[in-house]
GROMACS .gro file of C-alpha atoms in nm:
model
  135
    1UNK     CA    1   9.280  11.542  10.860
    2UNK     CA    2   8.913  11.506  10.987
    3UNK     CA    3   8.872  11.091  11.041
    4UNK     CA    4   8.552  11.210  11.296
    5UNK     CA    5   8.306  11.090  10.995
    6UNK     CA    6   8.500  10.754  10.930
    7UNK     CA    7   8.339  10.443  10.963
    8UNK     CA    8   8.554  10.208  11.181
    9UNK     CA    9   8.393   9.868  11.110
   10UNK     CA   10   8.369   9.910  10.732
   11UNK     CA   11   8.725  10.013  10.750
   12UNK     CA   12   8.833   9.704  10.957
   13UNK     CA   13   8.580   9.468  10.712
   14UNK     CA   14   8.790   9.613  10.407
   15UNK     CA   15   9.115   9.572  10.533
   16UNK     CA   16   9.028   9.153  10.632
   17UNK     CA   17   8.875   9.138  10.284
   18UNK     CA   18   9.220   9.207  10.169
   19UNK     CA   19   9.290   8.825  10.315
   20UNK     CA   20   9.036   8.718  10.169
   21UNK     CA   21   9.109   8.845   9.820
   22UNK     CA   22   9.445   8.750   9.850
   23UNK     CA   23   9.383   8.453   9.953
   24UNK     CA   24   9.191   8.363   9.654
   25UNK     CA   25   9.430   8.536   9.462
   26UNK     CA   26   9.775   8.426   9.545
   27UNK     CA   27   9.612   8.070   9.631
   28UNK     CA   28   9.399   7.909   9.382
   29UNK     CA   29   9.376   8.173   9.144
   30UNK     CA   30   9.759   8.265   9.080
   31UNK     CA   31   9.926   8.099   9.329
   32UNK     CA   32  10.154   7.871   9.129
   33UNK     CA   33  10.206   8.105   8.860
   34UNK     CA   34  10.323   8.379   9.147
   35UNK     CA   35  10.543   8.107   9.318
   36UNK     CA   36  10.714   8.013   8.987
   37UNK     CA   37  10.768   8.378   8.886
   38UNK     CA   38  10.940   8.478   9.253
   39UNK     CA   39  11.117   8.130   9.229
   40UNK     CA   40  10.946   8.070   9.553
   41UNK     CA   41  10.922   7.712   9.668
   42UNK     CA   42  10.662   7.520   9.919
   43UNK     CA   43  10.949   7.506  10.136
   44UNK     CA   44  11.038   7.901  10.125
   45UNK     CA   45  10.674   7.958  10.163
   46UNK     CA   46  10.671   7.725  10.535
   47UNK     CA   47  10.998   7.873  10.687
   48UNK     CA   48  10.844   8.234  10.625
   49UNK     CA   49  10.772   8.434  10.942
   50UNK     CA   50  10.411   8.414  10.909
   51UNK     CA   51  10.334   8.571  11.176
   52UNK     CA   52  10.508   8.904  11.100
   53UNK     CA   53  10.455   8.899  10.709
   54UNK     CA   54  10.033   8.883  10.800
   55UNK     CA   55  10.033   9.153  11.081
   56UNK     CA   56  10.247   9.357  10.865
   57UNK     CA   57  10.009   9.293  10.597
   58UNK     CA   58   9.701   9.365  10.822
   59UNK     CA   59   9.845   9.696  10.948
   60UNK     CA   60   9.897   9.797  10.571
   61UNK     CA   61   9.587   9.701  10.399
   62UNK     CA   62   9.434   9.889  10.726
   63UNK     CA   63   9.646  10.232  10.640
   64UNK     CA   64   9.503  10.162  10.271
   65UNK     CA   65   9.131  10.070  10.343
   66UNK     CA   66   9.117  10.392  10.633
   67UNK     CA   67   9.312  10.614  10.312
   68UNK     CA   68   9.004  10.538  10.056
   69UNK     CA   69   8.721  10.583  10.335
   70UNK     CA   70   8.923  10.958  10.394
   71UNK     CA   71   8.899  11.001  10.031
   72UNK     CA   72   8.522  10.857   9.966
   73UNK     CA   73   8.437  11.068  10.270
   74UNK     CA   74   8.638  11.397  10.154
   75UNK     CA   75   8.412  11.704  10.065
   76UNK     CA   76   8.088  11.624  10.340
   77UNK     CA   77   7.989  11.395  10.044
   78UNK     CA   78   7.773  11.045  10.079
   79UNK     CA   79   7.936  10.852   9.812
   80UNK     CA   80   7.723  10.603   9.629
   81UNK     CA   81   7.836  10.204   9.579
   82UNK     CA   82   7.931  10.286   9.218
   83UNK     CA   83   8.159  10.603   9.302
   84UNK     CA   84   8.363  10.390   9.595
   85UNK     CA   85   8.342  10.149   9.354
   86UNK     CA   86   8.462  10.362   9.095
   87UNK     CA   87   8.730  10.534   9.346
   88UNK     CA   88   8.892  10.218   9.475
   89UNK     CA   89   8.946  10.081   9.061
   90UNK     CA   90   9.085  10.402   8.948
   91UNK     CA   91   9.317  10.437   9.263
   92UNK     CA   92   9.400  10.109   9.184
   93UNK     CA   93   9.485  10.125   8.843
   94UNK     CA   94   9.586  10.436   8.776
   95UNK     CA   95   9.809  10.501   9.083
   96UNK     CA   96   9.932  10.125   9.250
   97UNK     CA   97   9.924   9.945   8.886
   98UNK     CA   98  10.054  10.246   8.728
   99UNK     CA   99  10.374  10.275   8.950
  100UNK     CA  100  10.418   9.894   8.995
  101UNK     CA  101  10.484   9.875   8.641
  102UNK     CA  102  10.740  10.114   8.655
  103UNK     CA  103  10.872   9.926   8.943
  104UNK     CA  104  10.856   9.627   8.751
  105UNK     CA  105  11.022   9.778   8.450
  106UNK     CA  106  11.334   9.906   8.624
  107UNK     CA  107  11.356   9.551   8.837
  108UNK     CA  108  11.327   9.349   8.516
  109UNK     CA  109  11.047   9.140   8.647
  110UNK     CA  110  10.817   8.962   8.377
  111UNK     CA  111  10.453   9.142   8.273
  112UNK     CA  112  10.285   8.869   8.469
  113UNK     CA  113  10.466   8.868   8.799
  114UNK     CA  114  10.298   9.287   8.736
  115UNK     CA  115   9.996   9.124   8.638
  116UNK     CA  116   9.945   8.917   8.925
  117UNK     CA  117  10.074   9.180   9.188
  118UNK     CA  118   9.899   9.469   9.104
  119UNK     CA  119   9.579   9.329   8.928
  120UNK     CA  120   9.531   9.204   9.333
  121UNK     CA  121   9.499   9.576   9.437
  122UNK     CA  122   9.306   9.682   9.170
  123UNK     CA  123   9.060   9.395   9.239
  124UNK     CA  124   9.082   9.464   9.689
  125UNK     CA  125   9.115   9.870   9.634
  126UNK     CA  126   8.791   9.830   9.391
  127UNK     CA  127   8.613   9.588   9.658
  128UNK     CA  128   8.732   9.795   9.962
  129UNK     CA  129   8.537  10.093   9.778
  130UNK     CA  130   8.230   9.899   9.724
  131UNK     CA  131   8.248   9.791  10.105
  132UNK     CA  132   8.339  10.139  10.261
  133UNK     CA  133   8.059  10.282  10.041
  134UNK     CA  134   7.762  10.006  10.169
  135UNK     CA  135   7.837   9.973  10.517
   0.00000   0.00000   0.00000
């Protein structure tokens, strides 16, 4: 793998949009819906290791964002904002939706515990294109 034509900021601004996003997401947005479907309470959520659950989270949502600027970039191509846009939603939903549904199948978790889980990624994998493509 070439990464000589990757773009190092965009890549790190993706991968902290994934905070933000999730942030949103699993906060406002679906936060108490997620909570009650993990049977997660304030409680579980404050004696977490926070500390190793976000830089574990940051290293991953790195590996993902630097993934999608390898595959925008692939080919000696300048992608435009629609196709990383484009890219990052079909990724999303057709690979990480796609297989956490079977995931969530086989573990017998509710449609909207898979809603809320991988409707995130299709949302950051979609942004992360849009960002990896503008910068």
């Amino acid at each position: 793998m070439d990464f000589s034509s990757i773009n190092w900021l965009a890549v790190v601004v993706a991968s902290v949009s994934a905070f933000i996003v999730g942030g949103l997401w699993y906060g406002p947005l679906f936060g108490k819906a997620w909570m009650a479907e993990m049977g997660f309470t304030e409680d579980d959520l404050k004696n977490a290791n926070m500390a190793k659950i976000y830089g574990t989270a940051f290293v991953l949502e790195f590996i993902i964002a630097l993934q999608l600027a390898y595959f925008l970039g692939h080919g000696n191509t300048d992608p435009s904002v629609g196709q990383g846009a484009a890219y990052g939603l079909h990724i999303g939903l057709f690979f990480i939706a796609a297989a956490m549904g079977v995931n969530a199948l086989f573990s017998r978790t509710s449609l909207k515990l898979w809603f809320i889980n991988a409707f995130y990624f299709v949302i950051l994998l979609t942004l992360m294109g849009v960002i990896l493509t503008v910068m």
